Amino acid sequence: MREPARGNTGFWNSLRQGGVPSAIASIMGAPTAQHMAFIRSMMREQRRPEVLHTPLNELDAVVFDLETTGFSPQHGDEIISFGAVRIHGGVVLEGEQFYTVVQSKTAVPEHITELTGITQEMTLDAPTLLEGLHDFMSFVGGNVLIAHASAHDRAFLNAALWRTSKVRLTHRLIDTMMLARWLEPSRPGYGLDELLESRGIPIYGRHHALEDSKMTAQLWSCYLEDMTRKNVETLGDLYTQLSHA
């Protein structure tokens, strides 16, 4: 997605610094302006080098999943739900979970409704995308993100963040599919269902963003044990291994 051309104006300088000019804020309404400013502030300083020294069994992270109207944010597909759980090391924190459906300007296709259970009517009554992003990023905080087949989720998050707030995702992101490819290079496939079955993790509520997040968190816990046996102890160790995988 190409960043819009802009001059060295006060408006764009304010956007880059995480603020919103008062005149624009008055047009948007204070809550909207505050949501945008918060999201921009969240995107600053997320790649602190000291987190690379964090032991994986002490890592605070958020495992998340998105449901979308299709596979191409560049061609108008949009996020329709966010789901996430907080973990510490390999332990899912009890009660620390997030879920919301959000509005979509793109109609929800029938096959997506059949897959996810989310109807067009549900999105009409849901929070706006900006409100959903604000609440999701508030839940995430400064934590590392974990997702399965994360390229899809990153692309949609970046599209939504740029559309609503003119920023891009800066959080560190671990992909459990990449982990599986490194840990089990001879597998015939790396779909979530196949990997869950291989680890004896019960499959339920597939294609519901929160339930998929919970199952991916269990998969991460299994991989954490595997990484420990391979003497991969810190986030930096993990990135080094994945960069050579």
PDB file of C-alpha atoms in Angstrom:
ATOM      1  CA  MET A   1       0.000   0.000   0.000  1.00  0.00           C
ATOM      2  CA  ARG A   2       1.542   3.273  -1.111  1.00  0.00           C
ATOM      3  CA  GLU A   3       1.818   6.040   1.443  1.00  0.00           C
ATOM      4  CA  PRO A   4       0.031   9.199   0.235  1.00  0.00           C
ATOM      5  CA  ALA A   5       2.270  11.982  -1.022  1.00  0.00           C
ATOM      6  CA  ARG A   6       2.527  14.809   1.447  1.00  0.00           C
ATOM      7  CA  GLY A   7       4.414  17.986   1.981  1.00  0.00           C
ATOM      8  CA  ASN A   8       6.091  19.265   5.086  1.00  0.00           C
ATOM      9  CA  THR A   9       2.830  20.592   6.482  1.00  0.00           C
ATOM     10  CA  GLY A  10       1.764  21.017  10.044  1.00  0.00           C
ATOM     11  CA  PHE A  11      -0.991  18.447   9.587  1.00  0.00           C
ATOM     12  CA  TRP A  12       1.332  15.673   8.391  1.00  0.00           C
ATOM     13  CA  ASN A  13       4.000  16.581  10.930  1.00  0.00           C
ATOM     14  CA  SER A  14       1.357  16.241  13.615  1.00  0.00           C
ATOM     15  CA  LEU A  15       0.289  12.856  12.251  1.00  0.00           C
ATOM     16  CA  ARG A  16       3.855  11.599  12.275  1.00  0.00           C
ATOM     17  CA  GLN A  17       4.333  12.751  15.854  1.00  0.00           C
ATOM     18  CA  GLY A  18       1.147  11.032  17.011  1.00  0.00           C
ATOM     19  CA  GLY A  19      -1.000  14.087  17.496  1.00  0.00           C
ATOM     20  CA  VAL A  20      -4.057  15.478  15.745  1.00  0.00           C
ATOM     21  CA  PRO A  21      -4.464  19.185  14.943  1.00  0.00           C
ATOM     22  CA  SER A  22      -7.228  20.728  17.052  1.00  0.00           C
ATOM     23  CA  ALA A  23      -9.232  21.825  14.005  1.00  0.00           C
ATOM     24  CA  ILE A  24      -9.213  18.275  12.607  1.00  0.00           C
ATOM     25  CA  ALA A  25     -10.033  16.865  16.022  1.00  0.00           C
ATOM     26  CA  SER A  26     -13.074  19.117  16.286  1.00  0.00           C
ATOM     27  CA  ILE A  27     -14.301  17.901  12.887  1.00  0.00           C
ATOM     28  CA  MET A  28     -13.714  14.231  13.716  1.00  0.00           C
ATOM     29  CA  GLY A  29     -15.025  14.431  17.236  1.00  0.00           C
ATOM     30  CA  ALA A  30     -12.899  14.073  20.363  1.00  0.00           C
ATOM     31  CA  PRO A  31     -13.256  10.267  20.824  1.00  0.00           C
ATOM     32  CA  THR A  32     -12.172   9.573  17.244  1.00  0.00           C
ATOM     33  CA  ALA A  33      -9.205  11.919  17.520  1.00  0.00           C
ATOM     34  CA  GLN A  34      -8.204  10.324  20.818  1.00  0.00           C
ATOM     35  CA  HIS A  35      -8.399   6.836  19.309  1.00  0.00           C
ATOM     36  CA  MET A  36      -6.153   7.891  16.431  1.00  0.00           C
ATOM     37  CA  ALA A  37      -3.635   9.562  18.724  1.00  0.00           C
ATOM     38  CA  PHE A  38      -3.528   6.516  20.993  1.00  0.00           C
ATOM     39  CA  ILE A  39      -2.940   4.113  18.094  1.00  0.00           C
ATOM     40  CA  ARG A  40      -0.118   6.288  16.752  1.00  0.00           C
ATOM     41  CA  SER A  41       1.499   6.455  20.163  1.00  0.00           C
ATOM     42  CA  MET A  42       1.331   2.655  20.402  1.00  0.00           C
ATOM     43  CA  MET A  43       3.309   2.296  17.171  1.00  0.00           C
ATOM     44  CA  ARG A  44       6.302   4.251  18.479  1.00  0.00           C
ATOM     45  CA  GLU A  45       9.254   2.505  20.150  1.00  0.00           C
ATOM     46  CA  GLN A  46       7.822  -1.026  19.916  1.00  0.00           C
ATOM     47  CA  ARG A  47      11.043  -2.638  18.708  1.00  0.00           C
ATOM     48  CA  ARG A  48      13.136  -2.056  21.817  1.00  0.00           C
ATOM     49  CA  PRO A  49      16.309  -4.169  21.593  1.00  0.00           C
ATOM     50  CA  GLU A  50      16.234  -5.206  25.249  1.00  0.00           C
ATOM     51  CA  VAL A  51      13.225  -7.458  24.642  1.00  0.00           C
ATOM     52  CA  LEU A  52      15.492  -9.715  22.554  1.00  0.00           C
ATOM     53  CA  HIS A  53      17.168 -10.817  25.804  1.00  0.00           C
ATOM     54  CA  THR A  54      13.863 -11.898  27.356  1.00  0.00           C
ATOM     55  CA  PRO A  55      13.735 -15.646  28.105  1.00  0.00           C
ATOM     56  CA  LEU A  56      10.944 -17.209  26.060  1.00  0.00           C
ATOM     57  CA  ASN A  57       9.524 -18.893  29.162  1.00  0.00           C
ATOM     58  CA  GLU A  58       9.103 -15.402  30.682  1.00  0.00           C
ATOM     59  CA  LEU A  59       7.917 -13.631  27.535  1.00  0.00           C
ATOM     60  CA  ASP A  60       4.728 -11.613  27.825  1.00  0.00           C
ATOM     61  CA  ALA A  61       2.921 -11.884  24.507  1.00  0.00           C
ATOM     62  CA  VAL A  62      -0.488 -11.630  22.888  1.00  0.00           C
ATOM     63  CA  VAL A  63      -1.667 -14.420  20.599  1.00  0.00           C
ATOM     64  CA  PHE A  64      -4.210 -13.071  18.137  1.00  0.00           C
ATOM     65  CA  ASP A  65      -6.294 -13.870  15.084  1.00  0.00           C
ATOM     66  CA  LEU A  66      -8.444 -11.883  12.675  1.00  0.00           C
ATOM     67  CA  GLU A  67     -11.451 -12.842  10.616  1.00  0.00           C
ATOM     68  CA  THR A  68     -11.828 -10.964   7.330  1.00  0.00           C
ATOM     69  CA  THR A  69     -14.178 -10.682   4.365  1.00  0.00           C
ATOM     70  CA  GLY A  70     -11.558 -12.240   2.080  1.00  0.00           C
ATOM     71  CA  PHE A  71      -7.837 -12.505   1.480  1.00  0.00           C
ATOM     72  CA  SER A  72      -6.879  -9.217  -0.182  1.00  0.00           C
ATOM     73  CA  PRO A  73      -6.878  -5.930   1.743  1.00  0.00           C
ATOM     74  CA  GLN A  74      -5.461  -4.277  -1.392  1.00  0.00           C
ATOM     75  CA  HIS A  75      -8.715  -5.082  -3.187  1.00  0.00           C
ATOM     76  CA  GLY A  76     -11.163  -3.990  -0.518  1.00  0.00           C
ATOM     77  CA  ASP A  77     -11.382  -6.942   1.854  1.00  0.00           C
ATOM     78  CA  GLU A  78     -11.657  -5.881   5.494  1.00  0.00           C
ATOM     79  CA  ILE A  79     -11.331  -7.110   9.067  1.00  0.00           C
ATOM     80  CA  ILE A  80     -14.639  -8.189  10.611  1.00  0.00           C
ATOM     81  CA  SER A  81     -13.422  -9.494  13.979  1.00  0.00           C
ATOM     82  CA  PHE A  82     -10.455  -9.447  16.351  1.00  0.00           C
ATOM     83  CA  GLY A  83      -9.621 -12.144  18.896  1.00  0.00           C
ATOM     84  CA  ALA A  84      -6.685 -12.331  21.290  1.00  0.00           C
ATOM     85  CA  VAL A  85      -5.380 -13.893  24.514  1.00  0.00           C
ATOM     86  CA  ARG A  86      -2.485 -12.853  26.742  1.00  0.00           C
ATOM     87  CA  ILE A  87       0.200 -15.381  27.653  1.00  0.00           C
ATOM     88  CA  HIS A  88       3.225 -15.441  29.926  1.00  0.00           C
ATOM     89  CA  GLY A  89       5.774 -17.890  28.610  1.00  0.00           C
ATOM     90  CA  GLY A  90       3.652 -20.862  27.604  1.00  0.00           C
ATOM     91  CA  VAL A  91       0.777 -20.161  30.003  1.00  0.00           C
ATOM     92  CA  VAL A  92      -2.474 -18.571  28.852  1.00  0.00           C
ATOM     93  CA  LEU A  93      -3.492 -16.013  31.480  1.00  0.00           C
ATOM     94  CA  GLU A  94      -6.920 -16.791  32.877  1.00  0.00           C
ATOM     95  CA  GLY A  95      -9.532 -14.246  31.860  1.00  0.00           C
ATOM     96  CA  GLU A  96      -7.067 -12.182  29.814  1.00  0.00           C
ATOM     97  CA  GLN A  97      -8.820 -12.310  26.475  1.00  0.00           C
ATOM     98  CA  PHE A  98     -10.258  -9.922  23.897  1.00  0.00           C
ATOM     99  CA  TYR A  99     -12.912 -10.276  21.206  1.00  0.00           C
ATOM    100  CA  THR A 100     -14.951  -7.912  19.079  1.00  0.00           C
ATOM    101  CA  VAL A 101     -16.761  -7.851  15.766  1.00  0.00           C
ATOM    102  CA  VAL A 102     -16.285  -4.594  13.849  1.00  0.00           C
ATOM    103  CA  GLN A 103     -18.105  -2.749  11.101  1.00  0.00           C
ATOM    104  CA  SER A 104     -17.113  -3.451   7.510  1.00  0.00           C
ATOM    105  CA  LYS A 105     -17.727  -1.294   4.445  1.00  0.00           C
ATOM    106  CA  THR A 106     -17.338  -4.459   2.396  1.00  0.00           C
ATOM    107  CA  ALA A 107     -20.313  -6.799   2.414  1.00  0.00           C
ATOM    108  CA  VAL A 108     -19.708 -10.052   4.268  1.00  0.00           C
ATOM    109  CA  PRO A 109     -19.835 -12.832   1.629  1.00  0.00           C
ATOM    110  CA  GLU A 110     -22.122 -15.781   2.290  1.00  0.00           C
ATOM    111  CA  HIS A 111     -19.225 -18.246   2.394  1.00  0.00           C
ATOM    112  CA  ILE A 112     -17.494 -16.096   5.044  1.00  0.00           C
ATOM    113  CA  THR A 113     -20.673 -16.118   7.129  1.00  0.00           C
ATOM    114  CA  GLU A 114     -20.807 -19.907   6.804  1.00  0.00           C
ATOM    115  CA  LEU A 115     -17.144 -20.143   7.826  1.00  0.00           C
ATOM    116  CA  THR A 116     -17.087 -17.652  10.695  1.00  0.00           C
ATOM    117  CA  GLY A 117     -20.692 -17.290  11.803  1.00  0.00           C
ATOM    118  CA  ILE A 118     -20.434 -13.522  11.343  1.00  0.00           C
ATOM    119  CA  THR A 119     -23.322 -12.012   9.396  1.00  0.00           C
ATOM    120  CA  GLN A 120     -23.632  -8.651   7.669  1.00  0.00           C
ATOM    121  CA  GLU A 121     -26.198  -7.645  10.292  1.00  0.00           C
ATOM    122  CA  MET A 122     -23.721  -8.335  13.099  1.00  0.00           C
ATOM    123  CA  THR A 123     -21.187  -5.954  11.553  1.00  0.00           C
ATOM    124  CA  LEU A 124     -23.780  -3.196  11.153  1.00  0.00           C
ATOM    125  CA  ASP A 125     -24.372  -3.099  14.910  1.00  0.00           C
ATOM    126  CA  ALA A 126     -20.674  -3.494  15.812  1.00  0.00           C
ATOM    127  CA  PRO A 127     -18.064  -0.888  16.815  1.00  0.00           C
ATOM    128  CA  THR A 128     -16.292   0.955  14.003  1.00  0.00           C
ATOM    129  CA  LEU A 129     -12.972  -0.345  12.716  1.00  0.00           C
ATOM    130  CA  LEU A 130     -11.165   2.524  14.453  1.00  0.00           C
ATOM    131  CA  GLU A 131     -12.863   1.731  17.766  1.00  0.00           C
ATOM    132  CA  GLY A 132     -12.042  -1.964  17.378  1.00  0.00           C
ATOM    133  CA  LEU A 133      -8.402  -1.214  16.541  1.00  0.00           C
ATOM    134  CA  HIS A 134      -8.146   1.126  19.519  1.00  0.00           C
ATOM    135  CA  ASP A 135      -9.490  -1.496  21.903  1.00  0.00           C
ATOM    136  CA  PHE A 136      -7.369  -4.266  20.358  1.00  0.00           C
ATOM    137  CA  MET A 137      -4.154  -2.219  20.555  1.00  0.00           C
ATOM    138  CA  SER A 138      -5.022  -1.222  24.110  1.00  0.00           C
ATOM    139  CA  PHE A 139      -5.272  -4.928  24.968  1.00  0.00           C
ATOM    140  CA  VAL A 140      -1.980  -5.687  23.164  1.00  0.00           C
ATOM    141  CA  GLY A 141      -0.031  -2.855  24.791  1.00  0.00           C
ATOM    142  CA  GLY A 142       3.693  -3.177  24.180  1.00  0.00           C
ATOM    143  CA  ASN A 143       3.679  -6.977  24.083  1.00  0.00           C
ATOM    144  CA  VAL A 144       5.123  -9.178  21.367  1.00  0.00           C
ATOM    145  CA  LEU A 145       2.457 -10.559  19.018  1.00  0.00           C
ATOM    146  CA  ILE A 146       2.040 -14.216  18.005  1.00  0.00           C
ATOM    147  CA  ALA A 147      -0.147 -15.475  15.156  1.00  0.00           C
ATOM    148  CA  HIS A 148      -0.415 -18.438  12.806  1.00  0.00           C
ATOM    149  CA  ALA A 149       0.301 -17.674   9.134  1.00  0.00           C
ATOM    150  CA  SER A 150       0.858 -14.108  10.253  1.00  0.00           C
ATOM    151  CA  ALA A 151       1.421 -12.582   6.799  1.00  0.00           C
ATOM    152  CA  HIS A 152      -2.357 -12.477   6.338  1.00  0.00           C
ATOM    153  CA  ASP A 153      -2.965 -10.823   9.714  1.00  0.00           C
ATOM    154  CA  ARG A 154      -0.092  -8.358   9.332  1.00  0.00           C
ATOM    155  CA  ALA A 155      -1.327  -7.265   5.901  1.00  0.00           C
ATOM    156  CA  PHE A 156      -4.844  -6.607   7.186  1.00  0.00           C
ATOM    157  CA  LEU A 157      -3.619  -4.863  10.341  1.00  0.00           C
ATOM    158  CA  ASN A 158      -1.332  -2.616   8.314  1.00  0.00           C
ATOM    159  CA  ALA A 159      -4.132  -1.773   5.892  1.00  0.00           C
ATOM    160  CA  ALA A 160      -6.504  -0.956   8.756  1.00  0.00           C
ATOM    161  CA  LEU A 161      -3.906   1.014  10.706  1.00  0.00           C
ATOM    162  CA  TRP A 162      -2.997   3.077   7.660  1.00  0.00           C
ATOM    163  CA  ARG A 163      -6.607   3.662   6.680  1.00  0.00           C
ATOM    164  CA  THR A 164      -7.660   4.808  10.150  1.00  0.00           C
ATOM    165  CA  SER A 165      -4.521   6.304  11.659  1.00  0.00           C
ATOM    166  CA  LYS A 166      -1.793   6.648   8.982  1.00  0.00           C
ATOM    167  CA  VAL A 167       0.607   4.305  10.801  1.00  0.00           C
ATOM    168  CA  ARG A 168       1.869   0.761  10.307  1.00  0.00           C
ATOM    169  CA  LEU A 169       2.382  -2.103  12.740  1.00  0.00           C
ATOM    170  CA  THR A 170       5.734  -1.914  14.532  1.00  0.00           C
ATOM    171  CA  HIS A 171       5.266  -4.672  17.131  1.00  0.00           C
ATOM    172  CA  ARG A 172       7.483  -7.742  16.961  1.00  0.00           C
ATOM    173  CA  LEU A 173       5.511 -10.632  15.506  1.00  0.00           C
ATOM    174  CA  ILE A 174       6.192 -14.374  15.823  1.00  0.00           C
ATOM    175  CA  ASP A 175       4.608 -16.746  13.312  1.00  0.00           C
ATOM    176  CA  THR A 176       3.786 -20.236  14.608  1.00  0.00           C
ATOM    177  CA  MET A 177       3.748 -21.510  11.024  1.00  0.00           C
ATOM    178  CA  MET A 178       7.377 -20.420  10.617  1.00  0.00           C
ATOM    179  CA  LEU A 179       8.150 -22.117  13.934  1.00  0.00           C
ATOM    180  CA  ALA A 180       6.560 -25.338  12.702  1.00  0.00           C
ATOM    181  CA  ARG A 181       8.559 -25.212   9.450  1.00  0.00           C
ATOM    182  CA  TRP A 182      11.777 -24.892  11.453  1.00  0.00           C
ATOM    183  CA  LEU A 183      10.929 -27.461  14.138  1.00  0.00           C
ATOM    184  CA  GLU A 184       9.306 -30.014  11.811  1.00  0.00           C
ATOM    185  CA  PRO A 185      10.802 -29.438   8.343  1.00  0.00           C
ATOM    186  CA  SER A 186       9.606 -32.767   6.917  1.00  0.00           C
ATOM    187  CA  ARG A 187       5.887 -32.211   7.533  1.00  0.00           C
ATOM    188  CA  PRO A 188       3.676 -32.390   4.421  1.00  0.00           C
ATOM    189  CA  GLY A 189       1.629 -29.369   5.502  1.00  0.00           C
ATOM    190  CA  TYR A 190       1.480 -26.591   8.060  1.00  0.00           C
ATOM    191  CA  GLY A 191      -2.179 -25.632   8.275  1.00  0.00           C
ATOM    192  CA  LEU A 192      -3.466 -24.856  11.750  1.00  0.00           C
ATOM    193  CA  ASP A 193      -5.840 -27.831  11.864  1.00  0.00           C
ATOM    194  CA  GLU A 194      -3.092 -30.271  10.895  1.00  0.00           C
ATOM    195  CA  LEU A 195      -0.645 -28.882  13.444  1.00  0.00           C
ATOM    196  CA  LEU A 196      -3.248 -28.896  16.221  1.00  0.00           C
ATOM    197  CA  GLU A 197      -4.119 -32.506  15.487  1.00  0.00           C
ATOM    198  CA  SER A 198      -0.455 -33.498  15.477  1.00  0.00           C
ATOM    199  CA  ARG A 199      -0.077 -32.120  19.015  1.00  0.00           C
ATOM    200  CA  GLY A 200      -3.305 -33.579  20.354  1.00  0.00           C
ATOM    201  CA  ILE A 201      -4.865 -30.155  20.857  1.00  0.00           C
ATOM    202  CA  PRO A 202      -8.683 -30.346  20.693  1.00  0.00           C
ATOM    203  CA  ILE A 203     -10.098 -28.382  17.755  1.00  0.00           C
ATOM    204  CA  TYR A 204     -13.241 -26.376  18.457  1.00  0.00           C
ATOM    205  CA  GLY A 205     -14.746 -23.154  17.183  1.00  0.00           C
ATOM    206  CA  ARG A 206     -12.446 -22.910  14.161  1.00  0.00           C
ATOM    207  CA  HIS A 207     -12.582 -19.628  12.271  1.00  0.00           C
ATOM    208  CA  HIS A 208     -13.743 -17.778  15.364  1.00  0.00           C
ATOM    209  CA  ALA A 209     -10.989 -15.266  16.073  1.00  0.00           C
ATOM    210  CA  LEU A 210     -10.921 -15.809  19.836  1.00  0.00           C
ATOM    211  CA  GLU A 211     -11.086 -19.614  19.688  1.00  0.00           C
ATOM    212  CA  ASP A 212      -8.363 -19.727  17.019  1.00  0.00           C
ATOM    213  CA  SER A 213      -6.228 -17.501  19.239  1.00  0.00           C
ATOM    214  CA  LYS A 214      -6.669 -19.879  22.174  1.00  0.00           C
ATOM    215  CA  MET A 215      -5.705 -22.907  20.091  1.00  0.00           C
ATOM    216  CA  THR A 216      -2.708 -21.120  18.592  1.00  0.00           C
ATOM    217  CA  ALA A 217      -1.606 -20.237  22.129  1.00  0.00           C
ATOM    218  CA  GLN A 218      -1.655 -23.943  23.025  1.00  0.00           C
ATOM    219  CA  LEU A 219       0.386 -24.685  19.906  1.00  0.00           C
ATOM    220  CA  TRP A 220       2.916 -22.027  20.942  1.00  0.00           C
ATOM    221  CA  SER A 221       3.189 -23.707  24.350  1.00  0.00           C
ATOM    222  CA  CYS A 222       4.094 -27.012  22.667  1.00  0.00           C
ATOM    223  CA  TYR A 223       6.687 -25.317  20.483  1.00  0.00           C
ATOM    224  CA  LEU A 224       8.147 -23.563  23.520  1.00  0.00           C
ATOM    225  CA  GLU A 225       8.973 -26.964  24.997  1.00  0.00           C
ATOM    226  CA  ASP A 226      10.586 -28.014  21.708  1.00  0.00           C
ATOM    227  CA  MET A 227      12.672 -24.836  21.571  1.00  0.00           C
ATOM    228  CA  THR A 228      13.873 -25.327  25.117  1.00  0.00           C
ATOM    229  CA  ARG A 229      15.187 -28.775  24.155  1.00  0.00           C
ATOM    230  CA  LYS A 230      17.043 -27.116  21.262  1.00  0.00           C
ATOM    231  CA  ASN A 231      18.635 -24.581  23.643  1.00  0.00           C
ATOM    232  CA  VAL A 232      16.703 -21.688  22.112  1.00  0.00           C
ATOM    233  CA  GLU A 233      16.127 -19.702  25.256  1.00  0.00           C
ATOM    234  CA  THR A 234      15.526 -16.040  24.346  1.00  0.00           C
ATOM    235  CA  LEU A 235      13.594 -14.096  21.750  1.00  0.00           C
ATOM    236  CA  GLY A 236      16.907 -13.160  20.147  1.00  0.00           C
ATOM    237  CA  ASP A 237      17.864 -16.846  19.922  1.00  0.00           C
ATOM    238  CA  LEU A 238      14.558 -17.566  18.220  1.00  0.00           C
ATOM    239  CA  TYR A 239      14.957 -14.799  15.640  1.00  0.00           C
ATOM    240  CA  THR A 240      18.473 -16.037  14.870  1.00  0.00           C
ATOM    241  CA  GLN A 241      17.204 -19.579  14.266  1.00  0.00           C
ATOM    242  CA  LEU A 242      14.278 -18.443  12.118  1.00  0.00           C
ATOM    243  CA  SER A 243      16.499 -16.193  10.029  1.00  0.00           C
ATOM    244  CA  HIS A 244      18.553 -19.253   9.076  1.00  0.00           C
ATOM    245  CA  ALA A 245      15.632 -21.653   8.677  1.00  0.00           C
TER     246      ALA A 245
END
